[in-house]
XYZ file of C-alpha atoms in Angstrom:
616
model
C 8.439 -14.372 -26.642
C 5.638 -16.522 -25.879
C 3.967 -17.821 -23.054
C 6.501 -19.297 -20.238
C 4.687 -21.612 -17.113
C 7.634 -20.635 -15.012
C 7.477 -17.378 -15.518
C 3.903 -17.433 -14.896
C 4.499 -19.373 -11.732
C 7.376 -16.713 -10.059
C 4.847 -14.006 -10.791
C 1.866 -15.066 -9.576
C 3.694 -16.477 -6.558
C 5.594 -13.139 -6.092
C 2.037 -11.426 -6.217
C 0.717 -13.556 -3.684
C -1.640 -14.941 -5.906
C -2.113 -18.970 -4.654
C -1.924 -21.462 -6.675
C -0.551 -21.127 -9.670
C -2.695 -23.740 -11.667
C 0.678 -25.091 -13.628
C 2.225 -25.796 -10.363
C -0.164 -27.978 -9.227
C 0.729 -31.945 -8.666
C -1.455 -32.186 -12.137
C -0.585 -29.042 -13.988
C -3.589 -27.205 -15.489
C -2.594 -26.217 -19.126
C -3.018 -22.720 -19.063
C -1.699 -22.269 -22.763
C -4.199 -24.531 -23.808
C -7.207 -22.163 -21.610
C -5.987 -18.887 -23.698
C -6.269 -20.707 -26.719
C -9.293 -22.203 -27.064
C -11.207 -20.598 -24.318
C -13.301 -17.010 -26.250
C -13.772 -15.797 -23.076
C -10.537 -16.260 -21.552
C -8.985 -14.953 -24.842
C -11.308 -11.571 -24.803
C -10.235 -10.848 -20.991
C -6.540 -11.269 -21.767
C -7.147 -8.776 -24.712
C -8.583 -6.165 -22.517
C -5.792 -6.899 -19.846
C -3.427 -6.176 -22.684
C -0.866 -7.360 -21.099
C 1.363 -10.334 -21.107
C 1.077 -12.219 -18.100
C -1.915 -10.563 -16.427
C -3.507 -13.099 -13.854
C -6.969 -14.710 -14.717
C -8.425 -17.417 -13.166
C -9.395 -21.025 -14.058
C -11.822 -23.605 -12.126
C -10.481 -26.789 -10.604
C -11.618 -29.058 -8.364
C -9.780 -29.795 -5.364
C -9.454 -31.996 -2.105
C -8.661 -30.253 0.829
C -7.428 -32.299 4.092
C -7.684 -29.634 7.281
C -7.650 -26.875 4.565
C -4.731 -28.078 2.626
C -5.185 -29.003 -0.680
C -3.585 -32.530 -1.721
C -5.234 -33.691 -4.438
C -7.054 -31.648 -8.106
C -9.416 -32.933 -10.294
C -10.716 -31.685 -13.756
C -13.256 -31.988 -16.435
C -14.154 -30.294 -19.134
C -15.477 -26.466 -18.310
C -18.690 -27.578 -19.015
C -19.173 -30.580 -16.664
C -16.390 -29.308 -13.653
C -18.761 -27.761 -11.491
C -20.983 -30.135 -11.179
C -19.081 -33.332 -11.724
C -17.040 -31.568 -8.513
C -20.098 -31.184 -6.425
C -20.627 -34.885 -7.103
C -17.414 -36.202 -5.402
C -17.883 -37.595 -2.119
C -17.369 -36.129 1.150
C -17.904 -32.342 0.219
C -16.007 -29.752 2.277
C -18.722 -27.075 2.142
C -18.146 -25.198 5.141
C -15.871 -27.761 6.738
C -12.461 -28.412 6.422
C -11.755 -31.561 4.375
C -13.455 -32.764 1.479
C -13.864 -31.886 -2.250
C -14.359 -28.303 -3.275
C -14.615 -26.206 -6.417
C -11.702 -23.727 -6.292
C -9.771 -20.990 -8.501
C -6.263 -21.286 -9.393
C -4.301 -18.819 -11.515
C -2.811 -18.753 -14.993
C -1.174 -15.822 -16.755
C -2.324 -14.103 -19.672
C 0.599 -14.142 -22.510
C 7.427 -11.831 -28.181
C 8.853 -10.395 -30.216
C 7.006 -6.938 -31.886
C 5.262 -7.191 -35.358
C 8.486 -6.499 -38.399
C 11.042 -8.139 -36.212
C 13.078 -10.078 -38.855
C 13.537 -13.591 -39.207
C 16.007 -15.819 -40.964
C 14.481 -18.163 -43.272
C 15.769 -20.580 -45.829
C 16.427 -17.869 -48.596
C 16.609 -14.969 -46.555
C 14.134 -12.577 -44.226
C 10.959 -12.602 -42.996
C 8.482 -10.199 -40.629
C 7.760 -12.528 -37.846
C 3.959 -12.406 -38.314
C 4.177 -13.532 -41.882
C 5.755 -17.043 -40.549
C 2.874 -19.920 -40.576
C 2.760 -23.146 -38.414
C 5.069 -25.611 -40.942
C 7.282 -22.840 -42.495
C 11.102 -23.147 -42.549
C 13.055 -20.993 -40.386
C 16.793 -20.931 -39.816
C 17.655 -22.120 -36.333
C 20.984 -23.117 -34.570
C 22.653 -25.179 -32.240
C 25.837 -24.352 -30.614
C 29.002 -26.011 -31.426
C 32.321 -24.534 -29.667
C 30.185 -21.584 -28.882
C 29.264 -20.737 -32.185
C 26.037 -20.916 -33.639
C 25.774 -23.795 -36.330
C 22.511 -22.943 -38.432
C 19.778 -25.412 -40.327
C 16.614 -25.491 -41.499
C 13.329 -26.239 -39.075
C 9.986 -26.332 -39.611
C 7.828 -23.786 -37.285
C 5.319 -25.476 -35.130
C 3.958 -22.603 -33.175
C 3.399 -18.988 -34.456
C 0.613 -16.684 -32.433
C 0.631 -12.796 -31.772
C -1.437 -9.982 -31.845
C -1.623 -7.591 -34.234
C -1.999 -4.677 -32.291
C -2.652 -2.820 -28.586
C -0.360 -1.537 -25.710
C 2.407 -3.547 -24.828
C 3.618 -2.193 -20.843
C 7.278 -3.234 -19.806
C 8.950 -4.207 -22.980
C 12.403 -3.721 -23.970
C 14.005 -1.474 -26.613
C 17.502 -2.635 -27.776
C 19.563 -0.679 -29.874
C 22.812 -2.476 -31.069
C 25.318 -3.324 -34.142
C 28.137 -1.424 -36.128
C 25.044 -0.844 -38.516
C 22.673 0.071 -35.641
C 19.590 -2.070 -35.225
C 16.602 -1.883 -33.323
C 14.619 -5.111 -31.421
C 11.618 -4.541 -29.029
C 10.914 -7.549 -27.014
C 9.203 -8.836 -23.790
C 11.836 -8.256 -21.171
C 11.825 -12.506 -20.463
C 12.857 -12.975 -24.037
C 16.473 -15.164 -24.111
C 19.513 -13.422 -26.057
C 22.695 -15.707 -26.812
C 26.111 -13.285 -26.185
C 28.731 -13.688 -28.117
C 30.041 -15.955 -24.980
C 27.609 -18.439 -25.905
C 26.405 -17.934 -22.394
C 22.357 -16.947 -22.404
C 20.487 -14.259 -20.253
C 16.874 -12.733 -20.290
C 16.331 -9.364 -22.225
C 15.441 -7.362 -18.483
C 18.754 -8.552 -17.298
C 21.130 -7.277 -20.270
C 23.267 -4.143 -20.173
C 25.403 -2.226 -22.395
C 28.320 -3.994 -21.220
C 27.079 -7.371 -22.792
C 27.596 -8.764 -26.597
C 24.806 -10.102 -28.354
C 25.904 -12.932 -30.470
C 25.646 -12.380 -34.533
C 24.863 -14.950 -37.475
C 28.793 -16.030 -37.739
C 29.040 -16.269 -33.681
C 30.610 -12.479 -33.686
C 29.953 -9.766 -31.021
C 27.116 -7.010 -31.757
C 28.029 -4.548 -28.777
C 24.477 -3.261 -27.516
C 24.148 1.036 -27.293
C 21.390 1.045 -25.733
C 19.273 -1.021 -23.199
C 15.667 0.588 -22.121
C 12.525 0.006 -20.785
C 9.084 1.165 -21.913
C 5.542 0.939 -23.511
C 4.782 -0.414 -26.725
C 1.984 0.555 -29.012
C 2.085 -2.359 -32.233
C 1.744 -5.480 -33.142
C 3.538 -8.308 -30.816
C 4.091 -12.423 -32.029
C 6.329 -15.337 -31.048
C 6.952 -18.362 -32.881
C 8.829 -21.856 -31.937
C 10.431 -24.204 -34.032
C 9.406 -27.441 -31.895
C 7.555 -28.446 -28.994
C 9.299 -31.500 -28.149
C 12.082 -30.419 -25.314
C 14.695 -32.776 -24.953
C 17.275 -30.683 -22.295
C 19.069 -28.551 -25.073
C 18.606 -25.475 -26.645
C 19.943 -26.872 -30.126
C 17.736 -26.087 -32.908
C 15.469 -23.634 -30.575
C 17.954 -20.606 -31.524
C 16.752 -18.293 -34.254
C 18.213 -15.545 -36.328
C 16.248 -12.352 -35.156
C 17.099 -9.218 -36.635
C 21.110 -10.108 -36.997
C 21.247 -11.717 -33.771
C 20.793 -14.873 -31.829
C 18.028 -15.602 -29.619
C 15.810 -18.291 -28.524
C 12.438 -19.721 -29.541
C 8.849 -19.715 -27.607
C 10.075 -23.353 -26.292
C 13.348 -22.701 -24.989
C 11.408 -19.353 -23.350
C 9.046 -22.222 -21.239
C 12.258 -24.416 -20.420
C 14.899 -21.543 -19.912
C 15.058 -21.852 -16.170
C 15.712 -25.532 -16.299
C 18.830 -24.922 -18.502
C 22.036 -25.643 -16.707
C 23.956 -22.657 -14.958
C 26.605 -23.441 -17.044
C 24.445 -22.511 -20.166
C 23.350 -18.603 -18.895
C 25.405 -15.872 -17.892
C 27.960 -16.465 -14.754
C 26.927 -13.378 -12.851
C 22.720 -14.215 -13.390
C 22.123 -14.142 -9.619
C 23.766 -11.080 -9.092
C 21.458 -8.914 -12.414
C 18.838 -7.139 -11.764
C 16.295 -6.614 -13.942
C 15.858 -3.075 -15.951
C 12.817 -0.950 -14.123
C 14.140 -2.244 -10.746
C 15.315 0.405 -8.086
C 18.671 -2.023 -8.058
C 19.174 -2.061 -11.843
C 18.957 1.765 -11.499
C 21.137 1.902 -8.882
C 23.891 -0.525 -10.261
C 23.396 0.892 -13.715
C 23.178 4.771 -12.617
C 26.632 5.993 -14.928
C 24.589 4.787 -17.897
C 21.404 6.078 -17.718
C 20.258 8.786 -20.146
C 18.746 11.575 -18.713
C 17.251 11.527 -15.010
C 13.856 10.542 -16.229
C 14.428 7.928 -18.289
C 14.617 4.466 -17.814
C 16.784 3.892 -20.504
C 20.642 3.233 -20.552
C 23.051 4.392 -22.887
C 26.352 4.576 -23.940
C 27.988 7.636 -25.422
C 26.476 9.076 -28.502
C 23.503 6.967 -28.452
C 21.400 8.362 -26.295
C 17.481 8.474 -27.010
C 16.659 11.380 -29.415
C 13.028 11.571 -27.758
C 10.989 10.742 -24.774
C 9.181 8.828 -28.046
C 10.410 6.612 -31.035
C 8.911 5.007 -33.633
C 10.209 1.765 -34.263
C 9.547 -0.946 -36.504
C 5.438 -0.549 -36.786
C 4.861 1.134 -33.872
C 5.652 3.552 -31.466
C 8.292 3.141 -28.019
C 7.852 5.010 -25.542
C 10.543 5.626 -23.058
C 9.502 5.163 -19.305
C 10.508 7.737 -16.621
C 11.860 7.181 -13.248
C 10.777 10.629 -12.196
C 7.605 12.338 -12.418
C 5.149 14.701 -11.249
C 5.764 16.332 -7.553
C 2.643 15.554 -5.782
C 3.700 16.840 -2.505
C 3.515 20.414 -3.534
C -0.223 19.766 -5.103
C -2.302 18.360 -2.050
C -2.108 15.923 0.614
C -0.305 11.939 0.988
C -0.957 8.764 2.561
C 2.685 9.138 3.703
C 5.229 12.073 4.145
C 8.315 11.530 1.782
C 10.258 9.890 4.864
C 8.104 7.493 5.416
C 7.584 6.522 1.946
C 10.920 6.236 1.730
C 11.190 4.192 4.616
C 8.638 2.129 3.342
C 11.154 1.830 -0.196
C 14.150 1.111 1.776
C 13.126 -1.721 4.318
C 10.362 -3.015 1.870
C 10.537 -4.761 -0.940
C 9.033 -4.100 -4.887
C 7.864 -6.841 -7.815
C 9.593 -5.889 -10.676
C 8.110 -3.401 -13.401
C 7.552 -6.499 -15.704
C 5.128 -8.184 -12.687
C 1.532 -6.794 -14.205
C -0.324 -8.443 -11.426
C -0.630 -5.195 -9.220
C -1.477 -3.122 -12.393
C -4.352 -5.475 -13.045
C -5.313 -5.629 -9.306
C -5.415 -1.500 -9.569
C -7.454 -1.485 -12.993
C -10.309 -3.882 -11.154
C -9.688 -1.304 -7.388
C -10.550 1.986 -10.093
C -13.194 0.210 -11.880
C -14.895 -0.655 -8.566
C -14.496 2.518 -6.509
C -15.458 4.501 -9.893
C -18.978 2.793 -9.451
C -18.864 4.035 -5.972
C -17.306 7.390 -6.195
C -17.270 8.510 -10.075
C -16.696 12.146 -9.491
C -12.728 11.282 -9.202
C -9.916 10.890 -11.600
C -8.302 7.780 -10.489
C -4.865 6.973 -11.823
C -1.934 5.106 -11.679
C 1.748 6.798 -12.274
C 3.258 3.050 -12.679
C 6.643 3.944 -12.953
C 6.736 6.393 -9.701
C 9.385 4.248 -6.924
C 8.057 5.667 -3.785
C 5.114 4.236 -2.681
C 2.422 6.377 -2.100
C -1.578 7.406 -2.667
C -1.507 11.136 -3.489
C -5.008 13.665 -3.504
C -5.473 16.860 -4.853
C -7.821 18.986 -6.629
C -6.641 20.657 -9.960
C -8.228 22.479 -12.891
C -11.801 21.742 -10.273
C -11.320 18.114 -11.162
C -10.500 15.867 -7.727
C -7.383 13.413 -8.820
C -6.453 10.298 -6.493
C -2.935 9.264 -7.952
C -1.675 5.580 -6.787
C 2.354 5.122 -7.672
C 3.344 1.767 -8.938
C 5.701 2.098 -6.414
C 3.223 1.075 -3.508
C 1.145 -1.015 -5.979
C 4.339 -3.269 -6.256
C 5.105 -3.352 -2.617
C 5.697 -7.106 -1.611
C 2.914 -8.153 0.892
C 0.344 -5.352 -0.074
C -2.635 -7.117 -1.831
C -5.657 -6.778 -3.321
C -7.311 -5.657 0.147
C -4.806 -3.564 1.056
C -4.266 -1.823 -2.287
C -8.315 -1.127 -2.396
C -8.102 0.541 1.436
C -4.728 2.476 0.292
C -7.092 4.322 -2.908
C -10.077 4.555 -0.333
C -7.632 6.775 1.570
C -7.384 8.832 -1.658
C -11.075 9.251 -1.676
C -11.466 9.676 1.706
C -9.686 13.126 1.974
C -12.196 15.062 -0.477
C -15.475 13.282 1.057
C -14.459 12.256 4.614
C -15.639 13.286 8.069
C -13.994 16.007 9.549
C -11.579 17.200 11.040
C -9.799 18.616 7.888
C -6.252 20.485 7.051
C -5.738 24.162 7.123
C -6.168 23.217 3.054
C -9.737 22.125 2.957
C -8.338 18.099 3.059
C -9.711 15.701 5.275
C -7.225 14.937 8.276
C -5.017 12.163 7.585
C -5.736 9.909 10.256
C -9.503 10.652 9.548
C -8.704 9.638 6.144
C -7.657 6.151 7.706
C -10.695 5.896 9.762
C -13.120 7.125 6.741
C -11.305 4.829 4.218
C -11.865 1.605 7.086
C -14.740 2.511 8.409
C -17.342 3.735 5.736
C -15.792 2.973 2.182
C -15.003 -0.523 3.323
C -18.560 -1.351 4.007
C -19.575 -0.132 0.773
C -17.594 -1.913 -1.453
C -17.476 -5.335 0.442
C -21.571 -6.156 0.692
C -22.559 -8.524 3.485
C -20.316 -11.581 5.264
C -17.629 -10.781 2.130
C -16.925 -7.538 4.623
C -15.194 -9.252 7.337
C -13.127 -11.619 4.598
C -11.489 -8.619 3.502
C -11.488 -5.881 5.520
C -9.417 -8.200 7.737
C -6.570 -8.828 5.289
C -6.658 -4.940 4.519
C -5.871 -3.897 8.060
C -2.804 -6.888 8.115
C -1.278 -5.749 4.888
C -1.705 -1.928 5.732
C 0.016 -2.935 9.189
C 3.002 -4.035 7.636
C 3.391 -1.879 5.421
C 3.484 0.908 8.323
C 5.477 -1.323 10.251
C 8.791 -0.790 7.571
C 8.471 2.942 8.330
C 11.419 3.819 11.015
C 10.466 5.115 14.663
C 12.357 8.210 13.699
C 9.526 8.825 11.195
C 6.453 6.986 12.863
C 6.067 9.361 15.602
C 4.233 12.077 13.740
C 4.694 15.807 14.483
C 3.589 17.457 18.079
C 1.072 19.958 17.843
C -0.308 18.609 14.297
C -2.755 15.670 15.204
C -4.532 15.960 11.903
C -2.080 16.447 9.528
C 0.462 14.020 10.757
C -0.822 11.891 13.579
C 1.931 8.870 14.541
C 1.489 5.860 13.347
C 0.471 4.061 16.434
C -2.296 6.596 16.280
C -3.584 6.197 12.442
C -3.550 1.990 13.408
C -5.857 2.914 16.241
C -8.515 5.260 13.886
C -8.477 2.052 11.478
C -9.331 -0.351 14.156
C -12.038 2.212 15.633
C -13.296 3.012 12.124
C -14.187 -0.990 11.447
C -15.182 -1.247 15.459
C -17.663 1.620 15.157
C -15.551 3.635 17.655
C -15.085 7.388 17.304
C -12.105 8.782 15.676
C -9.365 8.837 17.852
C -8.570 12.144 19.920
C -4.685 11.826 18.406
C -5.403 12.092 14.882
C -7.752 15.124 15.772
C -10.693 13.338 16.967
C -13.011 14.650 19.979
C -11.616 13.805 23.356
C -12.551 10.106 24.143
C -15.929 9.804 26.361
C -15.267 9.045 29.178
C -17.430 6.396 31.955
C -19.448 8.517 34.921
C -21.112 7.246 37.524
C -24.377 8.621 37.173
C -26.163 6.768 40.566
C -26.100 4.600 43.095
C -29.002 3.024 44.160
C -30.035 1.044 47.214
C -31.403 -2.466 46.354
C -31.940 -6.066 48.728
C -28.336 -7.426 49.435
C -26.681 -4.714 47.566
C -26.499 -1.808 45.114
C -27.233 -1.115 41.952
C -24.789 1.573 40.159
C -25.979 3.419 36.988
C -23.522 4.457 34.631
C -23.178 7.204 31.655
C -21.501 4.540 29.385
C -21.687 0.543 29.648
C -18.444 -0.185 30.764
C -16.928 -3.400 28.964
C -18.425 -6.604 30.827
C -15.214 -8.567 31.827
C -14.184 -5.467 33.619
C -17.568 -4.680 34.998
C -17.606 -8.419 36.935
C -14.648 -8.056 38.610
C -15.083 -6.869 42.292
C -11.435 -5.754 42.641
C -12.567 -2.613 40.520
C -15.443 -1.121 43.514
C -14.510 0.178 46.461
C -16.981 1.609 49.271
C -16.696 3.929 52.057
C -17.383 3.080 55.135
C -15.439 -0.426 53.600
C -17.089 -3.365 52.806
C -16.072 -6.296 51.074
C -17.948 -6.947 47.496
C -18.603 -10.485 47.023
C -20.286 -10.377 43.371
C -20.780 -7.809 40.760
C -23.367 -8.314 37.497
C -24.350 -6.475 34.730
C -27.974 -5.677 34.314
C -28.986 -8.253 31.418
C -31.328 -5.633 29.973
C -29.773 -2.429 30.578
C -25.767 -3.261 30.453
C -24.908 0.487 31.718
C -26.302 -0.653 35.248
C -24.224 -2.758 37.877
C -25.700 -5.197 39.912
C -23.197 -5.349 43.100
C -23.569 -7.781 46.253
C -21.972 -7.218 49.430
C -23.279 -7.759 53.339
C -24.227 -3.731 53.581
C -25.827 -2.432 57.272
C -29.417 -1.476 56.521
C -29.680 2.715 57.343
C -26.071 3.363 56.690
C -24.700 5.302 54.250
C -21.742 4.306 52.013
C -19.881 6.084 49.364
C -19.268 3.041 46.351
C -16.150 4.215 44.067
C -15.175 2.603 40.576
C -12.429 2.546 38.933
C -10.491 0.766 35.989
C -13.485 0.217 33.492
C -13.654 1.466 30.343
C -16.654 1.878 27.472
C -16.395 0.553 24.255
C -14.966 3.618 22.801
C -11.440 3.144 25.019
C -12.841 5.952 27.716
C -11.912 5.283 31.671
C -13.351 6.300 34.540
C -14.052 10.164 35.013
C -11.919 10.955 37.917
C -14.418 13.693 38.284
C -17.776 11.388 38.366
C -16.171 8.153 39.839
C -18.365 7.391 42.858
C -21.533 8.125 44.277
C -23.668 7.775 47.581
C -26.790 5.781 48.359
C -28.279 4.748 52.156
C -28.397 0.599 52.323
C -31.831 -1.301 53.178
């Protein structure tokens, strides 16, 4: 396939990753960036991966923060041609700014067979003004001429994440595609490649049915290219259908302009597909699928021979729903309930999104600076979200699943603080499990408090950190209260999650780690003195109670009573209350406090609440 704005576009928007430059009111041509851009081209080849976000300059007007109006110049004037329009925003709220948007990076694999004029060709081998056989529909059968190619890119090589395997045909034929590749059935009706199933007909040369065997999902190691046969779209998908491998499907064009295709033109049922890699795909799918670790699904007799295949010039490679038990081998952000919770009453991109596996590549690359002495990896196809830790072979492992790296609403920040919880339970402060693993609300606090100010230098601290503890707070917000309450007795293995919310907020306050996740007990305020001074009494504290507490009278008392008509903390030393009141010189009073607290969440000692002093 090739690259598809609108596919772009629902990616990047279902990543969270605003705006998408082609849907701006002046669309940035982000096919024409990976193409003539060398830079641009050489980060989408390390992505190596279709659809990987990268970003592009613009310049835009911003009214109160909302942007209503782009500019653009050539790369090598924008910046400063932007910094030229009049009013800037700066640090203000309307004016012209220069700003990121995002584009995707972006098939068919290398040996994948085209019709031509006198018979087959490799798709690579076709050149920009070569013939190819394409179609148009008449009565639901494919009526086939001759049309000159005017688009033909690929790659000849790398890894190829979420693409799709079909086996089909009396003869049986294999096609490896990206999964938003369209397919023509034998209905005439159209659908995306990650939407088919076995139960659906491709569409053959004469307009016949080629029953599919065998619909899966995996990596590909090979060469990938797409070609189109105009780029002229006129509303129709006539003479953008191609002969590919035996069967009908459509052209890089018709990819772009797919969604705007009439419903009555795709499959009747598209809303109600899922696409292959999805939890509901699995689910809907679940007589079919061959073997409990694969995502592949079969009918009878055609079943993958191998976890591996090679195909066409490369090599397939079957993913796997299940994987690895990591709750025998160390310690978890979350207990299986809650992750499941969290899978339940959340919701996941799809296996095709790559925008969270790019986000994790950048969150290893950074915390590996940081912390290189751990193996950092991602086990993509793993559904419950979760950061696992454990220590095998004497190497240290922190394993993300792609099942919490696809979580809907968990971003950049909150994906970096979920891996710094990783790392946190081999090098954070005590207290630690019976296992030798940092406590997992400590883990939390660690993670918030001391790995967050690494990474994040300076005033960039705050403008992250902040959307970290949001994202992490909904995610804990989808587990149920039947599995947020933690376990009794074990604080630092499973605190609730009221409690681990509290050692984030102390760990980026500065606060101690909470006393319910296995911190020391809170310290608490004393009242060290009380000391005589003209018109009142001064009261010395053991902790600096929190000012807005401090002022208010209500919270001192004194025996023999007297009414307090001011109270003020000491502008130099903040642990000493100034308090005025109409005391009898020579008498002795007894002040008492009570309802302040310290910075750290302490009270008032019940035990060291008041003191006595004689008035002058």
């Amino acid at each position: 396939m090739g690259y598809d704005p609108s596919v772009c576009i629902q990616k990047l928007n279902a990543a969270g990753l605003t705006p998408a430059c082609e849907a701006l009111a002046n669309p940035y041509h982000c096919d024409d960036l990976q193409q003539i851009s060398p830079v641009i081209h050489q980060f989408c080849g390390q992505q190596q991966a279709y659809y990987a976000p990268v970003q592009a300059l613009v310049c835009i007007y911003y009214n109160n923060n909302v942007p209503t109006q782009w500019l653009y110049w050539p790369a090598d004037q924008l910046i400063v041609k932007c910094m030229q329009q009049v009013p800037q925003k700066g640090t203000g709220t309307t004016g012209w700014n220069v700003a990121n948007c995002y584009c995707c990076c972006s098939c068919f694999a290398y040996n994948t067979m085209i019709a031509v004029p006198d018979g087959m060709v490799a798709i690579q081998e076709i050149k920009i003004g070569n013939e190819v056989r394409a179609a148009k529909l008449v009565n639901g059968k494919p009526q086939w001429d001759n049309k000159a190619v005017t688009f033909s890119s690929g790659m000849a090589g790398g890894d190829s994440p979420a693409m799709v395997y079909i086996h089909y045909g009396d003869n049986p034929t294999d096609l490896i595609c990206n999964s938003d590749q369209v397919f023509v059935l034998s209905t005439g009706e159209m659908v995306r490649a990650g939407k088919l199933t076995i139960d659906d007909k491709l569409m053959g040369e004469d307009g016949a049915a080629v029953p599919i065997h065998m619909v899966a999902l995996g990596n590909y190691k090979g060469g990938i290219h797409h070609i189109s046969t105009g780029n002229e779209w006129k509303g129709s998908a006539d003479g953008h259908l191609l002969l590919a491998a035996g069967v009908v499907a459509g052209d890089f064009t018709l990819q772009m302009h797919f969604d705007s295709l009439g419903a009555n033109l795709k499959v009747k049922n598209a809303s109600l597909r899922h696409e292959i890699g999805s939890a509901d795909y699995a689910k809907q799918h679940s007589k079919l699928r061959s073997g409990k670790a694969l995502l592949a699904f079969s009918s009878n007799g055609h079943e993958p021979a191998a976890h591996q295949l090679a195909v066409q010039n490369g090599r397939f490679q079957f993913y796997r729903l299940a994987g690895p038990d990591y709750t025998t081998m160390g310690v978890s952000m979350f207990t299986p309930e809650q992750a499941n919770d969290i899978l339940e009453n959340g919701q996941q991109l799809a296996l095709s999104n790559p925008v969270p596996k790019s986000e994790i590549a950048n969150i290893f690359m950074i915390l590996k600076g940081f912390y290189p002495e751990f193996n950092y990896y991602l086990d993509w196809y793993a559904m419950e979200p979760n950061v696992h830790a454990f220590e095998e072979y004497g190497q240290k492992f922190v394993v993300v699943t792609g099942g919490l790296a696809r979580m809907v609403g968990l971003s950049y920040e909150g994906l970096m603080m979920a891996v710094a919880h990783g790392v946190s339970r081999f090098i954070g402060l005590p207290p630690k499990t019976p296992s030798g693993y940092v406590g997992t609300g400590a883990a939390d606090y660690f993670g918030f408090g001391v790995i967050s100010r690494a990474i994040w230098y300076g005033n960039s601290w705050i403008n992250s950190v902040m959307p970290a503890f949001t994202q992490i707070q909904a995610l804990m917000g989808l587990i149920s209260p039947a599995n947020a309450g933690g376990v009794p007795g074990y604080p630092v293995e499973y605190p609730s999650i009221s409690c681990r919310l509290s050692a984030i907020q102390s760990g980026m306050g500065g606060g101690p780690l909470p006393e319910c996740c296995g911190g020391p007990p809170v310290p608490m305020i004393g009242v060290q003195s009380a000391t005589a001074e003209p018109g009142g009494v001064a009261i010395t504290f053991t902790y600096a109670p929190i000012e807005q507490e401090a002022i208010n009278v209500a919270n001192y008392a004194t025996t023999p009573s007297v009414s307090i008509t001011k109270a003020t903390v000491d502008p130099e030393k903040n642990f000493i209350v100034h308090l005025e009141a109409a005391f009898k010189a020579g008498t002795d009073y007894k002040v008492t406090v009570s309802n302040l607290h310290n910075i750290f969440g302490g009270g008032v000692d019940p035990k060291a609440d008041s003191a006595t002093f004689t008035a002058i």
